[in-house]
Short mmCIF file of C-alpha atoms and ligand atoms in Angstrom, two decimals:
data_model
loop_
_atom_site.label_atom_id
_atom_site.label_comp_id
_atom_site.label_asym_id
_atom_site.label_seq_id
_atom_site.Cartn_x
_atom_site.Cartn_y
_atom_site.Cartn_z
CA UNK A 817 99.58 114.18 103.98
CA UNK A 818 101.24 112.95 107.21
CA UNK A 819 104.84 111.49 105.87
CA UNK A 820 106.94 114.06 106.79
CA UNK A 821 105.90 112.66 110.41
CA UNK A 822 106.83 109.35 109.40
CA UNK A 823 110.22 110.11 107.75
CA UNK A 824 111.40 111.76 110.92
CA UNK A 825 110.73 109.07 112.77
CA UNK A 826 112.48 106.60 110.19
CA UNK A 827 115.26 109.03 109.68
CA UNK A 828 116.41 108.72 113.84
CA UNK A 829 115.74 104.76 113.81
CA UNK A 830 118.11 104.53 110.59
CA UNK A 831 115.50 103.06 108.74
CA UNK A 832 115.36 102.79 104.73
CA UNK A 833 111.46 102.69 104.86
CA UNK A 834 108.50 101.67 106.15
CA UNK A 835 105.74 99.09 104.82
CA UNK A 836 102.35 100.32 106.37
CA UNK A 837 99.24 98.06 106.40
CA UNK A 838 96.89 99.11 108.66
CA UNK A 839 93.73 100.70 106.95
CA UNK A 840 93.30 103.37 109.29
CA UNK A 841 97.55 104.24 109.45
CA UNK A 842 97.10 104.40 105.64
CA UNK A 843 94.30 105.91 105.42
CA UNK A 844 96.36 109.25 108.45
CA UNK A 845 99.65 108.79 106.06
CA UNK A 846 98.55 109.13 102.70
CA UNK A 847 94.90 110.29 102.89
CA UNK A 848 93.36 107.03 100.43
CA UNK A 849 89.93 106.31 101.52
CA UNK A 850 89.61 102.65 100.20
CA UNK A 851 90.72 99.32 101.59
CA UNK A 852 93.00 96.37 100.97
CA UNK A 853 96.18 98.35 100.22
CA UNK A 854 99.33 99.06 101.51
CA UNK A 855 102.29 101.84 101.53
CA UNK A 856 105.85 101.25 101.10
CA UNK A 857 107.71 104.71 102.59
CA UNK A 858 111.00 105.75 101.43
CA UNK A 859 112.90 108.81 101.59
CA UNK A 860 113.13 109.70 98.16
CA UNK A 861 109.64 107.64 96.91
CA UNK A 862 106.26 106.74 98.51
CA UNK A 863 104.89 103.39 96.50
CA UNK A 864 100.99 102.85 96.94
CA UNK A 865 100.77 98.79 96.98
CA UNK A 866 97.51 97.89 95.51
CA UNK A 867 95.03 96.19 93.24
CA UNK A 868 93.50 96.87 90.08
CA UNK A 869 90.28 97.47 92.09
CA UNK A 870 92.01 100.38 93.43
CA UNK A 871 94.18 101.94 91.51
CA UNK A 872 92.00 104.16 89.81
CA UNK A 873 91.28 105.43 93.04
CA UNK A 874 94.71 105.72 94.51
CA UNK A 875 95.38 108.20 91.85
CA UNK A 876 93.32 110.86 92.54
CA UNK A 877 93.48 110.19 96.15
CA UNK A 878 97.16 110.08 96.66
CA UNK A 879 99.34 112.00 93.57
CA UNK A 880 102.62 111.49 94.81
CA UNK A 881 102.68 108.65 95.01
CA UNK A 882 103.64 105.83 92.48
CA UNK A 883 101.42 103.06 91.92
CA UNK A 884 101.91 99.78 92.04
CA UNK A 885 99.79 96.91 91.25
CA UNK A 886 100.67 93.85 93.10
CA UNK A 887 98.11 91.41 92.00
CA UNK A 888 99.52 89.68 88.71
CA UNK A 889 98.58 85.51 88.15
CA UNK A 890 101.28 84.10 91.17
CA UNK A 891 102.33 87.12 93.07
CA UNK A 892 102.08 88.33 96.43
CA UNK A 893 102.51 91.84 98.08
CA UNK A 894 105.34 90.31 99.24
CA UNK A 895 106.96 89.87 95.85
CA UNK A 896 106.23 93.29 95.28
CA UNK A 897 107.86 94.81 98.10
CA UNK A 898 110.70 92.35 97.51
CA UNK A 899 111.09 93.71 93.78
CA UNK A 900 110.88 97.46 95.32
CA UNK A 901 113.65 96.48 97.92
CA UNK A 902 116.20 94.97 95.35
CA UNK A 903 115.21 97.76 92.88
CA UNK A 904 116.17 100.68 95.50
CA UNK A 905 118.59 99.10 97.34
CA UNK A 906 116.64 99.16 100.87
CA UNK A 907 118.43 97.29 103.87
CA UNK A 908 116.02 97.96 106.41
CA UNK A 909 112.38 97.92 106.30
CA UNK A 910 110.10 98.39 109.09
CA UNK A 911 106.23 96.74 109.14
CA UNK A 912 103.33 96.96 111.56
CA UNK A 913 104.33 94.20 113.58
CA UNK A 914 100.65 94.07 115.64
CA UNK A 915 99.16 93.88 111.94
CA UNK A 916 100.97 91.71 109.68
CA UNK A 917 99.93 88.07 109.98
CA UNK A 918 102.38 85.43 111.14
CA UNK A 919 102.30 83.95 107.12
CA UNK A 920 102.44 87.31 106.04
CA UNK A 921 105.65 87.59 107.83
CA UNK A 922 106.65 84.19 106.48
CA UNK A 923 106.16 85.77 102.70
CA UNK A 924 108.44 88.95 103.76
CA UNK A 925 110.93 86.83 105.21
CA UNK A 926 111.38 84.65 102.12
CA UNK A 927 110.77 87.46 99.48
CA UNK A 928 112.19 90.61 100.67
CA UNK A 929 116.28 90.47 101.13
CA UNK A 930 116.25 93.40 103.77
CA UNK A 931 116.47 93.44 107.43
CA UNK A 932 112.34 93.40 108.46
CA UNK A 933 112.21 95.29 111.69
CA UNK A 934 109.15 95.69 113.88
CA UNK A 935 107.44 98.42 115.41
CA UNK A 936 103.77 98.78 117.01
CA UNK A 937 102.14 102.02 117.62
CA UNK A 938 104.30 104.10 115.37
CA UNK A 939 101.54 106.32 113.65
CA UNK A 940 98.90 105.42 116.26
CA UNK A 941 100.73 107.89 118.75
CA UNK A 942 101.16 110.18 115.81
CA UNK A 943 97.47 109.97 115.49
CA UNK A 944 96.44 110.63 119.59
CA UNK A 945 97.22 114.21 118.55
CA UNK A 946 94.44 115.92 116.15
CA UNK A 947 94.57 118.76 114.33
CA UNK A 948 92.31 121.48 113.69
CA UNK A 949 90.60 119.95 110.47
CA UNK A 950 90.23 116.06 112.51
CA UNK A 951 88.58 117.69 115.54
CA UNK A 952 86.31 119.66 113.11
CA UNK A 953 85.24 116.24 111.59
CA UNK A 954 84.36 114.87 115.02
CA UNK A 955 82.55 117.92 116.46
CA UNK A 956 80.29 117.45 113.07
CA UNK A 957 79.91 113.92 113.58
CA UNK A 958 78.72 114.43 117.30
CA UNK A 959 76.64 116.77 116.36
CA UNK A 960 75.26 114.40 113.51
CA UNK A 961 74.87 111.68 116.32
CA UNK A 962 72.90 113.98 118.50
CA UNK A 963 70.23 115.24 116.29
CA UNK A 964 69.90 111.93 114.65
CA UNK A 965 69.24 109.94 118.42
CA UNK A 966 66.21 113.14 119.09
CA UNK A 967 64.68 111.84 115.72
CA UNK A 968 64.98 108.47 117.05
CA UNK A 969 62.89 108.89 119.97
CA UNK A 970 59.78 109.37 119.02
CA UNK A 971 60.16 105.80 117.75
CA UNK A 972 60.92 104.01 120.94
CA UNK A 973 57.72 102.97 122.16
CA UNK A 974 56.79 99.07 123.36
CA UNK A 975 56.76 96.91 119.93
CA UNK A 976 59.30 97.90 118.17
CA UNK A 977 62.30 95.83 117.91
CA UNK A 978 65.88 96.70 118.66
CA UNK A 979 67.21 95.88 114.93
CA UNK A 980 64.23 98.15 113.65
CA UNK A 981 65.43 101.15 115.97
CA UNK A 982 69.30 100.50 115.27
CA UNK A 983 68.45 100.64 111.31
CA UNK A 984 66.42 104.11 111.73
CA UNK A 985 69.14 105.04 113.53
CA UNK A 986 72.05 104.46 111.46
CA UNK A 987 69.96 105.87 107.98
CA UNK A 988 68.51 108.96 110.58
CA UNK A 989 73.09 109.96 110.47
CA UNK A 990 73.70 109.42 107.01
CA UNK A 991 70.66 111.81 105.91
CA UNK A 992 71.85 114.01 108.45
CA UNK A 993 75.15 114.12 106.77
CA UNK A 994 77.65 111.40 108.19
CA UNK A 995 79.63 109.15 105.92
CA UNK A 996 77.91 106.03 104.38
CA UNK A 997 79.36 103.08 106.01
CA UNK A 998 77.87 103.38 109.87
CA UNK A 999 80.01 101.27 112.16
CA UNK A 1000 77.83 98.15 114.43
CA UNK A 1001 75.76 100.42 116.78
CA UNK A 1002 75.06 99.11 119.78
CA UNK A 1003 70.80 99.27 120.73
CA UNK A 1004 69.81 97.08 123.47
CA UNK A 1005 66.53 97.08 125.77
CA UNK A 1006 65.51 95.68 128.68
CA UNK A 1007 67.68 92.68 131.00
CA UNK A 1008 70.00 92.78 127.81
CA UNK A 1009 71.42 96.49 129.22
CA UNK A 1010 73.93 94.63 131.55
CA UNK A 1011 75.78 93.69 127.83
CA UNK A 1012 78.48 95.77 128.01
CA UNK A 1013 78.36 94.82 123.71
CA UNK A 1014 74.64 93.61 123.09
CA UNK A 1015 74.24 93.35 119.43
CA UNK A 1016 70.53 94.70 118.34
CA UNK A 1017 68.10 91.62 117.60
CA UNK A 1018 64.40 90.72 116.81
CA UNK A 1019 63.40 91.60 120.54
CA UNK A 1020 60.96 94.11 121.09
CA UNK A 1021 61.11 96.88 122.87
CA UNK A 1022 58.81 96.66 125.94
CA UNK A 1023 57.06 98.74 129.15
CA UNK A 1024 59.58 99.49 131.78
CA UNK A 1025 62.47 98.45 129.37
CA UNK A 1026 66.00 100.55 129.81
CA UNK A 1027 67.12 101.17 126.23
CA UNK A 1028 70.54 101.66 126.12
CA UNK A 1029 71.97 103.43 123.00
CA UNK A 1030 75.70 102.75 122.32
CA UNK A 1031 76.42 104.43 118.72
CA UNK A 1032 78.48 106.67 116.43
CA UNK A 1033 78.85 107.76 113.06
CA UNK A 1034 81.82 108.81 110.70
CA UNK A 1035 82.63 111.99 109.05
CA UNK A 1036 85.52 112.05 106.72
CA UNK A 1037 86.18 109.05 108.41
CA UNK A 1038 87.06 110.42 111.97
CA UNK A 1039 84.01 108.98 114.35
CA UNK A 1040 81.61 110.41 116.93
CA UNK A 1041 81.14 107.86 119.96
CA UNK A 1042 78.41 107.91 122.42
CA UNK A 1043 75.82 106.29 124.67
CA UNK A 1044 72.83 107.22 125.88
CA UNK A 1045 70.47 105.48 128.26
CA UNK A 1046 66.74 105.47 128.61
CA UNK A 1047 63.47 104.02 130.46
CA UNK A 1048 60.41 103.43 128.09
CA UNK A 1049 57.65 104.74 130.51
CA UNK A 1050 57.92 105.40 134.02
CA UNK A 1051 60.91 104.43 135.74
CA UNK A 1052 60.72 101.92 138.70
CA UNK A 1053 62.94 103.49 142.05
CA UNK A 1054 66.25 101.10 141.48
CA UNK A 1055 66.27 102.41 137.79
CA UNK A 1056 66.20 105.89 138.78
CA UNK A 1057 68.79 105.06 141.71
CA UNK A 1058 70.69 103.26 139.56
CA UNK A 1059 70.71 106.11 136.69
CA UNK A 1060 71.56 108.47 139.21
CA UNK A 1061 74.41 106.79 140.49
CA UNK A 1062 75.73 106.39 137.37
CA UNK A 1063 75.25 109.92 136.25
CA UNK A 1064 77.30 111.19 138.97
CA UNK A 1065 80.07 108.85 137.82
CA UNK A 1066 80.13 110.04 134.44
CA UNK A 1067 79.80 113.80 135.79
CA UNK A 1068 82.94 113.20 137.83
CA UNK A 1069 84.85 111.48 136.39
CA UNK A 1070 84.29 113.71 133.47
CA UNK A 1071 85.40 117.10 135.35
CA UNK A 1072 88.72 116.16 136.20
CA UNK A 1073 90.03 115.40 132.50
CA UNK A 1074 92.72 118.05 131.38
CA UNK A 1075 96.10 117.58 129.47
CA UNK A 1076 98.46 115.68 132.17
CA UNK A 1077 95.61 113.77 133.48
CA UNK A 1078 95.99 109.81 133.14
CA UNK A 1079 93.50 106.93 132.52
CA UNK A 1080 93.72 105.21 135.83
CA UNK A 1081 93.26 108.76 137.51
CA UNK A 1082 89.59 108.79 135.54
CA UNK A 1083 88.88 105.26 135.82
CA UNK A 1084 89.53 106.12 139.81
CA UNK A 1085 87.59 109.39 139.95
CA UNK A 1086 85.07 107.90 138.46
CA UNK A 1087 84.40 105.26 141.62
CA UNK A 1088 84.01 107.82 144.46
CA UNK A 1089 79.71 108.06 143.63
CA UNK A 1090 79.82 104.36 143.49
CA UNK A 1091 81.47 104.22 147.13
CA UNK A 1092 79.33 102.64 149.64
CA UNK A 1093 76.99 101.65 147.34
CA UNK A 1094 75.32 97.95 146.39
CA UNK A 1095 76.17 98.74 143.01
CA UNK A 1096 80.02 98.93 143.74
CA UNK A 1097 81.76 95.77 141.73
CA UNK A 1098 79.18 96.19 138.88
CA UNK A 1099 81.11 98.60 137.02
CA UNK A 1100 83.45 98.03 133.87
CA UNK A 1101 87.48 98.56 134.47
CA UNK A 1102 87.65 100.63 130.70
CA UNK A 1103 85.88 103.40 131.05
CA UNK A 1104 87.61 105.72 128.16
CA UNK A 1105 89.37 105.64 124.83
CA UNK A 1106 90.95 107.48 122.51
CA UNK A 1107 88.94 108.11 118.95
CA UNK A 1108 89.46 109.42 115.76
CA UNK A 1109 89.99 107.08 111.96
CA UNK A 1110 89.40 103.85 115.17
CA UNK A 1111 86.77 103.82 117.35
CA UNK A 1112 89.34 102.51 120.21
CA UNK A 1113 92.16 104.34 120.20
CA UNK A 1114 95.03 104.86 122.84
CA UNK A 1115 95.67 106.00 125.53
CA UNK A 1116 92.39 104.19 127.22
CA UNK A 1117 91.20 105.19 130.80
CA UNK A 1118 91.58 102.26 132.81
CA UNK A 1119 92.85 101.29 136.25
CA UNK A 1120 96.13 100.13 134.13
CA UNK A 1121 96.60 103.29 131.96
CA UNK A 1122 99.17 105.56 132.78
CA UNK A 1123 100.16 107.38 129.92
CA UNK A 1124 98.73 111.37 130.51
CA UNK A 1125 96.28 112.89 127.70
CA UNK A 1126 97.91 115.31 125.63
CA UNK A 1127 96.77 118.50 124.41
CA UNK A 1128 94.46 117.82 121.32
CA UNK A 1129 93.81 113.85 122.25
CA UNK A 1130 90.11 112.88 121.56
CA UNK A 1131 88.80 110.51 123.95
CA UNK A 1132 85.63 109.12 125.21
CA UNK A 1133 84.06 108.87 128.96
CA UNK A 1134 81.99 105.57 129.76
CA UNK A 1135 81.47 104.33 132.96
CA UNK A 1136 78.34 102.24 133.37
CA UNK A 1137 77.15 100.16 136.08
CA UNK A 1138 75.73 96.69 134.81
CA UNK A 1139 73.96 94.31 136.74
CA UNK A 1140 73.35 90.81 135.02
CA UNK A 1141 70.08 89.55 134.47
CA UNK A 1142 68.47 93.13 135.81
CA UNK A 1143 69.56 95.79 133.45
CA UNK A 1144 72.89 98.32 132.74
CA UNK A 1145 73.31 101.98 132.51
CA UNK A 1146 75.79 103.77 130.63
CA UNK A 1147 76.62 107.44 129.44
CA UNK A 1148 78.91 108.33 126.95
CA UNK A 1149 80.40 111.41 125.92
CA UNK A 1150 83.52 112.51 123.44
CA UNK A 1151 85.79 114.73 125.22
CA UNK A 1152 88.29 116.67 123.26
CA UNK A 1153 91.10 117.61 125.98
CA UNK A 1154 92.88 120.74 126.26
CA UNK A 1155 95.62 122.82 128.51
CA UNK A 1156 93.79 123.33 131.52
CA UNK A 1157 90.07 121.18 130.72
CA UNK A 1158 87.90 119.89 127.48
CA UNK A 1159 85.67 120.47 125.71
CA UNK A 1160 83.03 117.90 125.64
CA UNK A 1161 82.24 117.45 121.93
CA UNK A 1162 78.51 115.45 122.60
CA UNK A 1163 75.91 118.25 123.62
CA UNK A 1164 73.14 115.87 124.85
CA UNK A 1165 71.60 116.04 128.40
CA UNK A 1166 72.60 113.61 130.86
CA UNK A 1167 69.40 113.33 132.80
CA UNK A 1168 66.94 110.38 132.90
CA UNK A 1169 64.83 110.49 130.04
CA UNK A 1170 61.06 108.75 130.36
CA UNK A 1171 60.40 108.05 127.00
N1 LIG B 1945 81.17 100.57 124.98
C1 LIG B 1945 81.82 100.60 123.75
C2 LIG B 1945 82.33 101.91 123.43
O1 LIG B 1945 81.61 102.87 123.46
O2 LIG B 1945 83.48 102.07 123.17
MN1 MN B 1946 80.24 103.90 122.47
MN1 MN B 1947 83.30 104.28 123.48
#
């Protein structure tokens, strides 16, 4: 799948190969779908470093590659990548250094007689950039989102609890089409709205309650990402100020985003509605990610970020204004980002919805 990428990239840092953990790296380098495994690059071999769970799986999922399985009474991965060292005479070997645990590390040192050298971010930047077929997978999955949240809405009426909704909601994408393993959706109501992360619970919904939607779905495991706010009944004047206001920061902050354009220019653009307001300090300093096999992926949009979007980056766009103990309000949409704009991926009307 994506190794060629990788062997460049070892090739100019003179390194013999490259021992890749991460599920979601794994899952951009080699195309396996499962879990708990790792890859051992080379130039001249790719070794899949597994378990008997998966090997089956590996096989079909990843042909070139040769299978090992590490787990044998005693052994460690470690043992296995030190055999695979010894046996092709590899002197450097680069790991995931934000991924492999510090007695991980401690097993590599002792086990593999190589020079371990670290590197962070390696196939993450690889992986701002999607192709054709990844961007397909997330326009599907927005859509998915979408139709699944109108389906929802009928439901939201005063009595029914948050976990309730969040469960229709998740089983409303998979019959709609998206992959089987929905990731925590966020579906809060009421004063909980000023939880940037509320986690759904036993509360009810009630009359006058802001729902806030926070949610996503995969599709061949790239995700859709978005949030959607609303008032169950008639909304009181602050909600609908308060909705406004944060409209017009997700509407402006939103138009600026081409290729070139940086995080901390959104996160900026995204304060001018807020200007002169009470609701100014309220607001959240991430307002943007990048998305694809992670739901949080770099470059974010932040007052810190200053690395520009490229041509073909995913991203989201998520200010929200929260005010504790009263109530939050936050849009989302999933932006992909192109020469001279975007194209915004989530095709769901912004305006205040009395439910
Ligand atoms: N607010 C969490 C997210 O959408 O990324
Ligand atoms: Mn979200
Ligand atoms: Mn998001």
């Amino acid at each position: 799948m994506n190794e060629p990428k990788l062997l460049s990239h070892m090739k100019e840092n003179h390194l013999d190969a490259f021992y890749i953990s991460k599920k979601e790296n794994v899952r951009f380098i080699s195309g396996y779908t499962g879990d708990d495994s790792a890859l051992l690059i080379t130039s001249n071999e790719y070794f899949f470093i597994t378990d008997s769970r998966y090997t089956e799986q590996a096989q079909l999922e990843c042909p070139e590659y040769t299978i090992k399985n590490w787990r044998t009474p005693g052994r460690t991965k470690a043992d296995m990548v030190g055999d695979l060292a010894r046996e092709h005479k590899l002197t450097s070997v680069a790991f995931e250094s934000d991924v492999l645990s510090y007695n991980d590390f401690q097993l590599f040192d002792e086990k593999v007689d190589a020079n371990l050298k670290p590197y962070s971010g390696v196939i993450e930047t690889f992986r701002q950039i999607k192709t054709p077929e990844e961007i397909q997978y997330m326009r599907a999955a927005c859509e998915i989102s979408c139709r699944a949240l109108e389906q929802l809405m009928p439901m939201i009426k005063p009595g029914i609890t948050e976990k309730e909704l969040a469960a229709n909601l998740s089983l409303f994408m998979v019959e709609e089409g998206a992959d089987t393993m929905p990731y925590g959706n966020i579906l809060i109501s009421g004063k909980k709205t000023s939880l940037l992360h509320g986690i759904p619970s036993e509360k009810s919904i009630e009359y006058g309650d802001f729902v806030l939607i926070d949610f996503g779905c995969q599709v061949h495991g790239y995700m859709s990402d978005m949030t959607r706010t609303f008032v169950v009944g008639k909304a009181t004047d602050k909600q609908k100020e308060v909705y406004e206001i944060e409209k017009r920061m997700l509407e402006e902050s939103t138009a600026i985003h081409k290729a070139g354009v940086t995080g901390k220019d959104i996160y900026i653009a995204s304060l001018g509605p807020l200007k002169d307001t009470p609701y100014m300090g309220y607001q959240y300093n991430n307002i943007g990610h990048g998305i694809g096999l992670f739901v949080h992926e770099g470059p974010f949009s932040s007052e810190q970020d200053l690395t520009p979007f490229p041509v073909g980056n995913v991203r989201t766009i998520e200010p929200g204004i929260y005010i504790p103990n009263w109530g939050g309000v936050r849009i989302e949409d999933q932006l992909l980002i192109t020469e001279d704009g975007y194209e915004n991926m989530v095709r769901f009307t912004h305006d205040l919805i009395e439910l």
